[in-house]
């Protein structure tokens, strides 16, 4: 049975680039002369100039010719490779009928500078200026503007034909993407096969002074749109926020700025979801490029959010770090972390415009500059020998001068820095854009990203240092494979080491973890390891596909021995996130036996331990050093492990004897309090009133615990808290302030119970003076009875805090556990360690011990006892 063929490539006009350029030049010349006559007649307002332009038949013909040409094709791009600005404009003009008039005026002005005399070009530039000055006209689509001109019917007739020839030109969802497809079916349509495709247009510019008012780059994107919605890294906003505000204000462009913290720890799906919600609140349109400003993390998060919003929202990327400037910024691979794995969620969604400005590097921490250089070394080793030689020549001066921004007087070095950034960018996008959807795994830019994703997060390393360790090891495998010479191997390692990046980290001693990472990356890469490494020479790339566990263990051991001979024994400078003021990405997904301590999350390159009253420099690897240091400390301080405690107190019928009435030293207590965020004005009012009215102040939780309770509420994203034992309200108000900070615009409540009517009256008056008075409900009476009534009406809470009479802690606990606690909720019990400090014979001492044992034996919960205190200690029991 014959097949039916439906091809969705439409009736496109064939390209004759030479003819197109000739006709374009003639049309622009005619338009410029018409605008000159309009000015001579003193009818040079924006509306008159616009009508004059649209009555130019030669220009109309060019518009419709471009609308039918496949401007995203390789043939079209190669025809205009000598003038990339012209190419960018011509790609936009395909969509002229739906472009805002401001976009059209900008494109015509830029093209006129290429094809016309300066005098002629000035008339078209005057047209652009007049349009930009009229905000309403600048943002009006050409299809509406053309209706009002004398030849409006001709534009409408042309658009009607385009609807059948190429709908992209008439009804575009995005001016940056096109799709095509061929569908084949048999005679009765019971069998269908299809081939689908998408083409994407993007631009990259490396320029200085992008936030200076004189710079047109951002103006020409957002002026025609009538506003700008910006996603800005909080750190960047603190430095450049006012400059960003002033730029858009100077150009009369309304700015809606969305600011987010963007540390490695924040690179999770929750941050992406927050952005999506904010996009919706801002009413972002599907064809409106969001403006993203910042480094690698905000690039990944913001780009991923754009890919999800409306399934495809364009964005412009202004890169302020090296990682974003030459790697993450132009990358189509947007992503976030999850479950302890790097970039587990993501989408392929490149920016429509990437802007890199080296001047932003001036405010970077040297450690951030250093770790960013790893991505440049990556491209040099496997793609560009000339870039490798430039890096050798520039050396660590790139770091100390922050890519020449600290010594602008050295113009030659500055030019070298520009070339380095440009070559790195070019090498990266040539590798990345040729395999946009990652449909095969021959990806040179993945050099240094094969084994490191498995240990970067648990090590706490900066991304660039983790990549450097992986580059170093991959290079050794290339030597082992016979791909490169020993001289080339050491030349690569020397460059990494000279830039003070990490060649080897103690976490790499854990071969089991690296082997597990290799298995996962092999699975992720479609069943192939396909590890990119230098092959043949520096600047060329090859791939290793087979590394069994035996070879991995052998080569890693050999590589470690080699790194020991390099400066700092292969360690980098400022190699951990915390070394440069960043929080580590986290340990989600790590095994229970793993921790940062075990993997050398230290800030120094030389470690010392105390042994036999002598200080000795530890020459052993960090993991061995920390184990020995911990053993020494355990002996020195007679620390007891849980197994040792079991024989003395676990399961005892009575609490052990304790001859102190406090658990903290006064100096420690004072220091801890001083280092804790002070209580609010409203909370301090409670403390002052309690003292002034002669009430028993130790019944208050106090500053340390109050702040802890507040942070617990924030950390859990709680909405409802039950506070059993109000006293004068310190704990209730601390909880309420914590809830208020995370539930803006949402309902939240603290329900607090107090048996003493007089004390309750004082608490109520204090609550009424607070900012959260409407969110605290005070109930008086017997706590057990009130909790039973709450249970009957199926009231549930995220946190239940026990701080009433100690004799009833077990009844309170059992009531809380009988359905009053939300799934994942927490029970916090105050004064639990008073089972030690209360005097022998005090009933409360035994009751609290009984409660502690009761909770310990309860298989429904996990519990931890914390010595968070002012006058006494506290027990916090967590239900999970």
Short mmCIF file of C-alpha atoms in Angstrom, two decimals, residues 469-704:
data_model
loop_
_atom_site.label_atom_id
_atom_site.label_comp_id
_atom_site.label_asym_id
_atom_site.label_seq_id
_atom_site.Cartn_x
_atom_site.Cartn_y
_atom_site.Cartn_z
CA UNK A 469 40.67 16.58 39.92
CA UNK A 470 38.71 14.75 37.27
CA UNK A 471 40.66 16.39 34.43
CA UNK A 472 43.90 15.35 36.09
CA UNK A 473 42.80 11.75 36.53
CA UNK A 474 41.34 11.58 33.02
CA UNK A 475 44.63 12.87 31.66
CA UNK A 476 46.46 10.09 33.50
CA UNK A 477 44.11 7.54 31.90
CA UNK A 478 44.95 9.11 28.52
CA UNK A 479 48.64 8.53 29.30
CA UNK A 480 47.87 4.97 30.44
CA UNK A 481 45.94 4.42 27.19
CA UNK A 482 48.84 5.72 25.10
CA UNK A 483 46.86 8.71 23.82
CA UNK A 484 49.43 11.31 24.94
CA UNK A 485 53.09 11.42 25.92
CA UNK A 486 54.38 11.68 29.47
CA UNK A 487 55.65 15.18 28.65
CA UNK A 488 52.16 16.26 27.55
CA UNK A 489 50.66 14.65 30.65
CA UNK A 490 52.87 16.62 33.03
CA UNK A 491 52.40 19.81 31.01
CA UNK A 492 48.64 19.56 31.57
CA UNK A 493 49.01 18.76 35.27
CA UNK A 494 51.45 21.61 35.69
CA UNK A 495 48.99 24.11 34.24
CA UNK A 496 46.26 22.89 36.60
CA UNK A 497 48.65 23.07 39.56
CA UNK A 498 50.07 26.47 38.55
CA UNK A 499 46.52 27.84 38.61
CA UNK A 500 46.33 26.49 42.21
CA UNK A 501 43.53 24.11 41.34
CA UNK A 502 43.14 20.70 42.95
CA UNK A 503 44.73 17.64 41.34
CA UNK A 504 43.78 15.20 44.09
CA UNK A 505 41.35 15.38 47.01
CA UNK A 506 41.25 12.91 49.92
CA UNK A 507 37.70 11.89 49.00
CA UNK A 508 39.25 10.17 45.99
CA UNK A 509 40.67 7.59 48.40
CA UNK A 510 37.15 6.15 48.47
CA UNK A 511 37.40 4.06 45.29
CA UNK A 512 34.08 2.37 45.99
CA UNK A 513 32.35 5.72 45.73
CA UNK A 514 34.17 6.62 42.51
CA UNK A 515 33.35 3.22 41.00
CA UNK A 516 29.70 3.75 41.90
CA UNK A 517 29.85 7.19 40.26
CA UNK A 518 31.33 5.66 37.11
CA UNK A 519 28.50 3.13 36.89
CA UNK A 520 25.94 5.91 37.25
CA UNK A 521 27.52 8.16 34.64
CA UNK A 522 27.77 5.19 32.26
CA UNK A 523 24.08 4.58 32.70
CA UNK A 524 23.37 8.29 32.20
CA UNK A 525 25.41 8.29 28.98
CA UNK A 526 23.31 5.58 27.38
CA UNK A 527 25.47 2.64 28.48
CA UNK A 528 28.81 4.13 27.39
CA UNK A 529 31.45 5.67 29.64
CA UNK A 530 32.75 7.77 26.71
CA UNK A 531 35.09 9.77 28.95
CA UNK A 532 36.61 12.65 26.94
CA UNK A 533 40.38 13.00 27.36
CA UNK A 534 43.23 14.56 25.37
CA UNK A 535 44.25 12.31 22.47
CA UNK A 536 47.00 12.75 19.90
CA UNK A 537 48.14 16.10 21.25
CA UNK A 538 47.05 18.87 23.60
CA UNK A 539 44.08 20.57 21.97
CA UNK A 540 42.63 17.38 20.49
CA UNK A 541 40.03 15.07 21.99
CA UNK A 542 39.48 11.33 22.18
CA UNK A 543 37.34 9.04 24.32
CA UNK A 544 37.92 6.17 26.73
CA UNK A 545 35.00 3.78 26.97
CA UNK A 546 36.34 0.90 29.06
CA UNK A 547 37.70 1.30 32.59
CA UNK A 548 37.01 -1.75 34.74
CA UNK A 549 37.14 -1.64 38.53
CA UNK A 550 40.60 -3.21 38.71
CA UNK A 551 42.01 -0.61 36.34
CA UNK A 552 40.26 2.18 38.21
CA UNK A 553 41.83 1.12 41.51
CA UNK A 554 45.28 0.71 39.97
CA UNK A 555 45.33 3.97 38.05
CA UNK A 556 43.85 6.02 40.90
CA UNK A 557 46.57 4.76 43.23
CA UNK A 558 49.24 5.58 40.66
CA UNK A 559 47.72 8.99 39.96
CA UNK A 560 47.63 9.80 43.69
CA UNK A 561 51.34 9.00 44.02
CA UNK A 562 52.12 11.35 41.13
CA UNK A 563 50.04 14.17 42.62
CA UNK A 564 51.90 13.86 45.93
CA UNK A 565 55.00 15.21 44.16
CA UNK A 566 53.25 18.37 42.97
CA UNK A 567 53.03 21.58 45.04
CA UNK A 568 50.73 21.29 48.07
CA UNK A 569 50.71 17.51 47.40
CA UNK A 570 48.12 18.08 44.72
CA UNK A 571 45.75 20.07 46.91
CA UNK A 572 44.28 23.30 45.60
CA UNK A 573 44.01 26.73 47.18
CA UNK A 574 40.55 27.65 48.50
CA UNK A 575 39.22 24.36 47.19
CA UNK A 576 36.10 24.09 49.35
CA UNK A 577 32.91 26.11 49.13
CA UNK A 578 33.37 27.33 52.69
CA UNK A 579 36.85 28.63 51.84
CA UNK A 580 35.30 31.32 49.65
CA UNK A 581 32.31 32.16 51.83
CA UNK A 582 29.83 29.76 50.23
CA UNK A 583 27.76 27.08 51.89
CA UNK A 584 28.48 23.54 50.67
CA UNK A 585 25.88 22.03 48.39
CA UNK A 586 24.84 19.57 51.09
CA UNK A 587 25.02 15.88 51.92
CA UNK A 588 21.60 14.75 50.76
CA UNK A 589 21.83 11.20 49.50
CA UNK A 590 25.06 10.34 51.35
CA UNK A 591 25.44 7.10 53.27
CA UNK A 592 25.03 7.30 57.00
CA UNK A 593 28.70 6.55 57.50
CA UNK A 594 29.82 9.41 55.28
CA UNK A 595 30.43 12.96 56.41
CA UNK A 596 32.33 16.07 55.44
CA UNK A 597 34.82 15.41 58.22
CA UNK A 598 35.81 12.06 56.75
CA UNK A 599 36.57 13.68 53.42
CA UNK A 600 38.73 16.55 54.48
CA UNK A 601 36.50 19.58 54.63
CA UNK A 602 39.37 21.58 56.04
CA UNK A 603 40.59 25.07 55.23
CA UNK A 604 44.32 24.50 55.48
CA UNK A 605 46.78 22.59 53.41
CA UNK A 606 49.02 21.59 56.32
CA UNK A 607 47.47 19.86 59.31
CA UNK A 608 48.82 19.48 62.83
CA UNK A 609 47.81 17.10 65.59
CA UNK A 610 48.78 16.97 69.28
CA UNK A 611 50.46 13.76 70.45
CA UNK A 612 52.69 13.10 73.48
CA UNK A 613 52.77 16.86 74.22
CA UNK A 614 54.47 17.53 70.89
CA UNK A 615 53.09 19.19 67.78
CA UNK A 616 53.89 17.20 64.67
CA UNK A 617 53.04 18.02 61.08
CA UNK A 618 50.87 15.30 59.60
CA UNK A 619 52.30 14.04 56.36
CA UNK A 620 49.56 11.44 56.01
CA UNK A 621 46.44 11.96 53.79
CA UNK A 622 43.70 14.02 55.37
CA UNK A 623 41.29 11.13 55.93
CA UNK A 624 43.99 9.27 57.92
CA UNK A 625 45.00 12.45 59.76
CA UNK A 626 41.49 13.30 60.92
CA UNK A 627 40.91 9.74 62.11
CA UNK A 628 44.08 9.85 64.20
CA UNK A 629 43.31 13.34 65.52
CA UNK A 630 39.85 12.25 66.60
CA UNK A 631 41.26 9.21 68.40
CA UNK A 632 43.79 11.41 70.19
CA UNK A 633 41.06 13.83 71.17
CA UNK A 634 38.88 11.00 72.45
CA UNK A 635 41.67 9.76 74.72
CA UNK A 636 42.64 13.25 75.87
CA UNK A 637 39.10 14.21 76.87
CA UNK A 638 37.91 10.74 77.94
CA UNK A 639 35.04 10.95 75.46
CA UNK A 640 32.74 7.99 75.59
CA UNK A 641 30.99 6.46 72.60
CA UNK A 642 27.36 5.37 72.67
CA UNK A 643 28.38 1.76 73.31
CA UNK A 644 30.17 2.85 76.46
CA UNK A 645 27.20 4.81 77.72
CA UNK A 646 24.95 1.83 77.32
CA UNK A 647 26.51 -0.01 80.23
CA UNK A 648 26.03 2.85 82.69
CA UNK A 649 22.76 4.68 82.03
CA UNK A 650 20.82 3.17 79.15
CA UNK A 651 17.66 1.56 80.53
CA UNK A 652 18.41 2.53 84.15
CA UNK A 653 15.36 2.84 86.41
CA UNK A 654 16.64 6.01 87.99
CA UNK A 655 18.74 8.82 86.48
CA UNK A 656 22.48 8.74 87.23
CA UNK A 657 23.89 10.91 90.00
CA UNK A 658 25.06 14.34 88.86
CA UNK A 659 26.62 16.79 91.29
CA UNK A 660 26.08 19.96 89.23
CA UNK A 661 23.04 22.19 88.90
CA UNK A 662 23.90 23.27 85.36
CA UNK A 663 25.37 21.64 82.27
CA UNK A 664 27.20 24.61 80.81
CA UNK A 665 30.22 26.61 81.82
CA UNK A 666 29.35 30.31 82.27
CA UNK A 667 31.89 31.43 79.64
CA UNK A 668 30.47 29.00 77.09
CA UNK A 669 26.93 30.11 77.91
CA UNK A 670 27.79 33.79 77.52
CA UNK A 671 29.69 33.25 74.30
CA UNK A 672 26.91 31.17 72.76
CA UNK A 673 24.34 33.81 73.67
CA UNK A 674 26.48 36.59 72.23
CA UNK A 675 26.85 34.71 68.94
CA UNK A 676 23.10 34.07 68.64
CA UNK A 677 20.71 36.42 66.83
CA UNK A 678 19.12 38.72 69.45
CA UNK A 679 15.43 38.36 70.17
CA UNK A 680 12.99 40.81 68.61
CA UNK A 681 11.65 43.91 70.35
CA UNK A 682 8.33 42.12 71.01
CA UNK A 683 10.02 39.05 72.49
CA UNK A 684 12.33 41.16 74.67
CA UNK A 685 9.24 42.96 75.99
CA UNK A 686 8.08 39.60 77.37
CA UNK A 687 11.41 39.03 79.13
CA UNK A 688 11.42 42.56 80.60
CA UNK A 689 7.80 42.32 81.81
CA UNK A 690 8.39 38.89 83.37
CA UNK A 691 11.27 40.28 85.41
CA UNK A 692 9.62 43.61 86.31
CA UNK A 693 6.49 41.86 87.61
CA UNK A 694 8.53 39.48 89.75
CA UNK A 695 7.54 36.30 87.93
CA UNK A 696 9.84 33.26 87.96
CA UNK A 697 12.06 34.06 84.96
CA UNK A 698 13.63 30.56 84.64
CA UNK A 699 10.22 29.39 83.36
CA UNK A 700 10.95 31.34 80.15
CA UNK A 701 12.88 29.52 77.44
CA UNK A 702 15.23 32.49 76.93
CA UNK A 703 17.21 33.81 73.97
CA UNK A 704 19.14 30.69 72.92
#
